[in-house]
XYZ file of C-alpha atoms in Angstrom:
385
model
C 0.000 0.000 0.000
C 1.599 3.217 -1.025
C 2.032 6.152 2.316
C -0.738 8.150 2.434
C 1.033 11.070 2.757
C 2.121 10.920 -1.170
C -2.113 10.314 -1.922
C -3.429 13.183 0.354
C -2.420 16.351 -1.172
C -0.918 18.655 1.247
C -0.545 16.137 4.167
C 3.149 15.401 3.747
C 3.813 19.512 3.749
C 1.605 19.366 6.950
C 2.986 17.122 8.572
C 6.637 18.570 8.073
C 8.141 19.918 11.202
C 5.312 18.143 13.817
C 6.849 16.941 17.171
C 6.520 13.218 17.529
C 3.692 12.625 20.284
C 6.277 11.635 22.956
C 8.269 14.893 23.377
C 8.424 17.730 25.995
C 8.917 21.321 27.277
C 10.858 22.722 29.304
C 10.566 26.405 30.850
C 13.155 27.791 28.438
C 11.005 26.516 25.592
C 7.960 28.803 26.306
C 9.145 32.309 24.848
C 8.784 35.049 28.378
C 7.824 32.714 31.172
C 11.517 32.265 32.540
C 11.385 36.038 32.349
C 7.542 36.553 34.090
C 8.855 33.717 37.013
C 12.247 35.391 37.872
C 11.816 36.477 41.287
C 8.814 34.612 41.870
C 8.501 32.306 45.145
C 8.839 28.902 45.360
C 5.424 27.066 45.176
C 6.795 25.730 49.157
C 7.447 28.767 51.183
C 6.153 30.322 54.470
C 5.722 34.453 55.836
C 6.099 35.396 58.943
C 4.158 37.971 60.816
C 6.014 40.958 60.235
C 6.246 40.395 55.882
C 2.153 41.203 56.080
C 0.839 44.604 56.081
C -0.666 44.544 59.560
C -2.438 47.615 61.045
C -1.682 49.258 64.588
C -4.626 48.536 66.983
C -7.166 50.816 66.355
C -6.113 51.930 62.897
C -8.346 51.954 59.934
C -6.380 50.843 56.763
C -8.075 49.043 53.549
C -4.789 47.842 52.251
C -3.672 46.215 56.048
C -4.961 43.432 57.994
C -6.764 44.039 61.320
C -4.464 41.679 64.141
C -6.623 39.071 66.219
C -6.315 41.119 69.441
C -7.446 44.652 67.995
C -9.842 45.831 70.836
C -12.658 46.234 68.314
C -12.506 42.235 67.122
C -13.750 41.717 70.623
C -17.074 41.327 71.825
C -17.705 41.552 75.751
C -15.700 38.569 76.963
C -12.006 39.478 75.568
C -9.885 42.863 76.395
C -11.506 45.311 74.274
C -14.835 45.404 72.569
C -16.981 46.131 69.566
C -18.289 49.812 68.831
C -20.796 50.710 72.245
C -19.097 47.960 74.439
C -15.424 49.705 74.683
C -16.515 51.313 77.260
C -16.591 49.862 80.472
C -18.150 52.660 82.237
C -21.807 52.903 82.085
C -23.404 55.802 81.881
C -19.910 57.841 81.404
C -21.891 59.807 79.078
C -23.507 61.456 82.098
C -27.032 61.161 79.491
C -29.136 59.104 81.633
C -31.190 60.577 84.898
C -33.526 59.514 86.916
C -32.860 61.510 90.006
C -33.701 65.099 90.710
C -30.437 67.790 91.437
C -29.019 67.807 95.439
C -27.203 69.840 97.384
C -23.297 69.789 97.539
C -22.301 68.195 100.269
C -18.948 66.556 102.286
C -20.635 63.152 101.802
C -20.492 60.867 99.137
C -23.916 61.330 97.729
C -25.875 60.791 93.749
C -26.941 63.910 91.848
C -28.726 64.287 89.139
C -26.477 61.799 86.646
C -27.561 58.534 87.370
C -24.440 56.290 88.696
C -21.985 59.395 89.617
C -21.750 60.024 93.746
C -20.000 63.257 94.571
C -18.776 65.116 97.414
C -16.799 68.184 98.141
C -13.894 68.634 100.974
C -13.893 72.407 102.508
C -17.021 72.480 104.464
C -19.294 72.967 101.299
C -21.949 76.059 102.061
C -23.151 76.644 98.784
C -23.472 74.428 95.432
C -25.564 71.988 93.567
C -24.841 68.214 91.771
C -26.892 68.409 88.814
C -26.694 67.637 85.003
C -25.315 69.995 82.228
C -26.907 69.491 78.712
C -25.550 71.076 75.541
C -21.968 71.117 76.232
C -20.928 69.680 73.164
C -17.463 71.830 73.290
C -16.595 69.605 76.451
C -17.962 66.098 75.666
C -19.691 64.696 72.460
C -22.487 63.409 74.218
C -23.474 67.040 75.259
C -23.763 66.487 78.744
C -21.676 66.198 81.861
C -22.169 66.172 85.650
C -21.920 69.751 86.441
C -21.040 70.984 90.155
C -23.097 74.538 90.064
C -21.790 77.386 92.441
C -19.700 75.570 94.821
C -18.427 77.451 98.200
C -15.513 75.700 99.697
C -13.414 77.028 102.814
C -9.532 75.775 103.108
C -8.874 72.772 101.579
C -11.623 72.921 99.240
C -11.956 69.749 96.638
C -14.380 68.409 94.257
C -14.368 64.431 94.128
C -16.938 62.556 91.850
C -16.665 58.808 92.124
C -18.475 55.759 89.638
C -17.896 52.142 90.143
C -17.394 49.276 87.733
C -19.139 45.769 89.176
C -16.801 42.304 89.288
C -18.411 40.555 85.614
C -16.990 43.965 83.953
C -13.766 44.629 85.836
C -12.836 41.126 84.875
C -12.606 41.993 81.337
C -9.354 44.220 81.927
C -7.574 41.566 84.212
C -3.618 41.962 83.982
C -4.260 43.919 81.152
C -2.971 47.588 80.013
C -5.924 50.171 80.378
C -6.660 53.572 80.066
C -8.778 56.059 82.008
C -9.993 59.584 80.446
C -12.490 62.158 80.937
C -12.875 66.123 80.203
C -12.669 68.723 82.280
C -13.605 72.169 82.543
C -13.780 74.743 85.510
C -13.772 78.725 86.462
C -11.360 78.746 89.130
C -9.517 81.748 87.884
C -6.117 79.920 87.949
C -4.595 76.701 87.127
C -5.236 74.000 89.284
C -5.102 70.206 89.793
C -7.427 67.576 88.372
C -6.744 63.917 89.889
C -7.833 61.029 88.107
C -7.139 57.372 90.553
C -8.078 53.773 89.505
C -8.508 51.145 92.735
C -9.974 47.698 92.571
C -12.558 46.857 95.227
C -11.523 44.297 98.236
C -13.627 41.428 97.263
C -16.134 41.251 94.741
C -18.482 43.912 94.035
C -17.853 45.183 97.960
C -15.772 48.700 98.536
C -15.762 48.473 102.073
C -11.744 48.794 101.456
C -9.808 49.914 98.393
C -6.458 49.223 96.879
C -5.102 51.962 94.615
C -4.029 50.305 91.111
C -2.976 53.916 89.795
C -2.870 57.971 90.030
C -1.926 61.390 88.240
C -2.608 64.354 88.301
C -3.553 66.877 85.521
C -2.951 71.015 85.354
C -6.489 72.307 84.131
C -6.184 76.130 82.977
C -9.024 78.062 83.850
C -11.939 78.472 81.397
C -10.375 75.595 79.005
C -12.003 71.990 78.065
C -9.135 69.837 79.152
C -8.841 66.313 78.274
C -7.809 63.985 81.085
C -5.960 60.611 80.847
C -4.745 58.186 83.006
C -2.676 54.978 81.599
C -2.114 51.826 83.530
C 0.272 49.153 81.812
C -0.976 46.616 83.919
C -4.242 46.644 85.730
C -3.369 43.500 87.791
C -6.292 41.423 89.841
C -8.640 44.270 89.373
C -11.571 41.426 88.782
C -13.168 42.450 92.204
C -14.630 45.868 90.684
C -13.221 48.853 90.173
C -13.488 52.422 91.378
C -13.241 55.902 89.611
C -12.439 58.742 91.596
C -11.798 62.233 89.911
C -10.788 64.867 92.487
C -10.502 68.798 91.775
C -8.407 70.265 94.687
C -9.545 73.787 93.694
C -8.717 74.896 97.580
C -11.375 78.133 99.170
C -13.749 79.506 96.516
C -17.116 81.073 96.263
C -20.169 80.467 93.607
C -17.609 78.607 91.384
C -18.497 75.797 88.227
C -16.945 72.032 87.849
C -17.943 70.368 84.768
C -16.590 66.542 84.403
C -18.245 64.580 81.305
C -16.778 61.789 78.383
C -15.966 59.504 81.302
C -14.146 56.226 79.833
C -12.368 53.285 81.016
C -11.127 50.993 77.867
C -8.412 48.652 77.126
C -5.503 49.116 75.696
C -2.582 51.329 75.836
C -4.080 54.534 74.358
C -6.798 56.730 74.539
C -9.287 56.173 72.127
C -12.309 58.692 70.773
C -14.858 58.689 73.386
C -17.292 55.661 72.726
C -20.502 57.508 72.255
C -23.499 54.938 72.953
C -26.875 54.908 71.910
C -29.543 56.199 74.379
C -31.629 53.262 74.300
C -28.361 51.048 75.359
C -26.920 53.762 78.381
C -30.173 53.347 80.166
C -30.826 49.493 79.849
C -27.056 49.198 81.429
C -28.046 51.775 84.021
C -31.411 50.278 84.931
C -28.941 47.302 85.948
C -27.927 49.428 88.905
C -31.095 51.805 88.893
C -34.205 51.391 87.527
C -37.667 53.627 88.135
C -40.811 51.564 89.056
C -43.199 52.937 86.785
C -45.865 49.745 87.512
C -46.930 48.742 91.235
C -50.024 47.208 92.496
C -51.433 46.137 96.019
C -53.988 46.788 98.102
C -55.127 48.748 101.050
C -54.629 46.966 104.492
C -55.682 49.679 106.625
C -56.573 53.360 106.422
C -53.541 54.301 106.079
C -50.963 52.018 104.831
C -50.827 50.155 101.797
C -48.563 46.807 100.784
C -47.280 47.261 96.844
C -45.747 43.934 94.507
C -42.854 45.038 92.153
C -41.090 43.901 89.184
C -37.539 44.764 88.497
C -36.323 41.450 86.679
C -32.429 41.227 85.916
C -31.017 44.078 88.023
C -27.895 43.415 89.593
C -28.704 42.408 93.108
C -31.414 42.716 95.114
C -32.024 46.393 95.143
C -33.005 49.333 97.753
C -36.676 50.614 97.267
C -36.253 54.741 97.426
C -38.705 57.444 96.460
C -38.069 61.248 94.885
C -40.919 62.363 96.790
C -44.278 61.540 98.488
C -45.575 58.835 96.166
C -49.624 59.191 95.159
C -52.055 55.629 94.193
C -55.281 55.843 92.665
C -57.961 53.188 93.831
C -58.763 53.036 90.437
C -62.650 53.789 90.873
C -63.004 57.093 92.910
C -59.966 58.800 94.166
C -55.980 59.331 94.092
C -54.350 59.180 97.721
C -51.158 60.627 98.155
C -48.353 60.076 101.607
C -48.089 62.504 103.671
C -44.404 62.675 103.946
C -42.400 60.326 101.212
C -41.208 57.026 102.228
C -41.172 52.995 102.282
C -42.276 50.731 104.822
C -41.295 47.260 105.975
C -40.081 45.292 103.461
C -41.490 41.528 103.320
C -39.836 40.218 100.014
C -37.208 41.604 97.533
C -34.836 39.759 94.989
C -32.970 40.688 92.041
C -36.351 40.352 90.057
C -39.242 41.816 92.204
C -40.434 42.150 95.677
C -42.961 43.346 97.982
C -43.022 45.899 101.161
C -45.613 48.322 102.794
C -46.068 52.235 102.157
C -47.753 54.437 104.882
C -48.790 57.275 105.846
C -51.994 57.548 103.422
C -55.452 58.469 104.978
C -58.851 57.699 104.043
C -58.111 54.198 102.755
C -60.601 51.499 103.061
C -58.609 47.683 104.186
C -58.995 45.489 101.593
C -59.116 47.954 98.568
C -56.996 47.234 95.635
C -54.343 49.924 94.650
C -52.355 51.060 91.601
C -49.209 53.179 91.596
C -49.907 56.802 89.588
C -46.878 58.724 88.322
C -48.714 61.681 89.925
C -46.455 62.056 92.806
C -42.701 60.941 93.539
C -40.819 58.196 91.837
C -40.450 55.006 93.094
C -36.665 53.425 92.282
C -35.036 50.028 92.734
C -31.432 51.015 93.414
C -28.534 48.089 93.276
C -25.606 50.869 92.675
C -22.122 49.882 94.008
């Protein structure tokens, strides 16, 4: 039989410089590709930590990676936390109030900023704790815990105090932390602004204190001043923790302390102040404090009254307190209001509810159910620290 390739015109010209089938390559055969490889890694090779673009905690980069421990990877049980858990003091936004204003006094006592006790050194004659609103030049929240017109005689010093319970303090065990706050005051002159950090002696009791960390702070007169305390190590701080900010202004007369932006985060620098929605700073509040708006009982005498509560998932079993002379409504003729505000004996109370007597009513008949108005004084549960 004669080869094809002389029948088939065209095939033996096609055929004519073919490979056999079993040849090969290699890389210096493919025109560029030893070129576009040079340099290239080895398809078995390894990086180390420091060959990635990693970004400093807290920085915001879109060509870096965010590290594991950044404080805003972690949610409530690590070091830091997301965005409205960094932090860890509630209500440091000074937004949330339940109480009315007080006096200024030389005992630790709560104003009008729910969670904040202050007190003033220099046999205070004149001043009032209340709660500043608008002063967005001093804190972004717009409010801050404002000492109004204090008189001081020698030795004269503003202290405000908030407390941090156990299951938060935990969160900044042997860990770096930093305290800050803003300032402002009308002194005249220069003076010192004290910011300390202590951890409670056992858990969620500050019977006894053990400083963890002080300084101290020149604030010019008439200037926002931004206040910060960092503490490498926080150390067994897991019992709680106390705040204190003191302003050792020494004698003055009629003069204005404003503290606000109160925060308490981890980490080794101070961070913009974590602003957090109103609807989340009061649920952590009511916690600690937390108005009764809904009571009802009934009459067991003229004058006295016993009243069931609810108050589930506060932090311990709380203190019953009133604002003023509370007023109940029978709920079919008439509203009856105390004489003089007040609670009575207290039969049951838990973390969750309880139940106690109010007196000094009149014109009550026994037996007659009762309801709670919001006529009169408030009613709070208070579990503060």
């Amino acid at each position: 039989m004669r080869d094809a390739r002389f029948i088939l015109p065209g095939v033996r010209a096609a055929l004519d410089g073919k490979a056999p089938a079993d040849h090969g390559h290699v890389l210096d055969d493919v025109a560029g590709l030893s070129t576009a490889l040079n340099g290239k890694a080895p398809t078995i090779h390894s990086h180390v930590l420091a060959d990635l673009p990693v970004a400093d905690p807290g920085e915001s980069n879109p060509t870096k990676l965010v590290r594991a421990d950044d404080p805003r990877l972690s949610a409530g049980s690590g070091v830091g936390a997301l965005a409205a858990q960094r932090n860890l003091v509630v209500n440091g936004c000074a937004r949330v109030s339940h109480r009315q204003a007080a006096p200024l006094a030389a005992t630790w006592q709560p104003g009008e900023v729910d969670l904040w006790q202050v007190r003033a050194d220099g046999s205070p004659s004149a001043g009032t704790v209340k709660r500043a609103t608008g002063v967005f030049s001093l804190s972004p929240s717009g409010a801050a815990c404002l000492v109004q017109g204090a008189t001081l005689g020698s030795g004269g010093a503003v202290h405000w105090r908030l407390r941090l319970e156990a299951a938060d303090a935990l969160r900044l065990r042997h860990r770096p932390a930093v305290l800050s706050a803003r300032a402002y005051h009308d002194c005249g002159q220069t003076i010192g602004w004290t910011l300390a950090l202590a951890r409670a002696g056992s858990p969620d009791s500050f019977t006894s204190v053990s400083t963890i960390a002080t300084t101290t702070i020149s604030v010019p007169h008439d200037s926002n001043t931004d206040l910060v305390l960092a503490v490498p190590d926080m150390g067994a701080c897991e019992p709680g923790l106390q705040i204190t900010i003191t302003a050792a202004c020494g004698a003055v007369s009629g003069r204005w302390f404003y503290l606000g932006a109160i925060q308490l985060e981890a980490g080794d620098t101070a961070t913009a102040f974590d602003l957090r929605p109103i609807a989340l700073a009061t649920a952590l509040v009511h916690r600690q404090l937390r108005p009764i708006t809904t009571a009802f009982g009934r009459a067991n005498s003229s004058t006295n009254i016993q009243l069931t509560v609810n108050h589930p998932g506060m932090r311990a079993a709380p203190a019953y307190q009133v604002t003023g002379p509370l007023t109940i409504t029978d709920m079919a003729t008439a509203n009856y209001t105390q004489s003089s505000a007040g609670i009575g004996s207290i039969h049951e109370r838990t973390a969750d509810g309880g139940r106690f007597d109010v007196s000094g009513f009149s014109g009550l008949t026994s037996g007659t159910p009762v309801a709670l108005t919001s006529l009169g004084g408030r009613l709070l549960a208070s579990a503060e620290l």
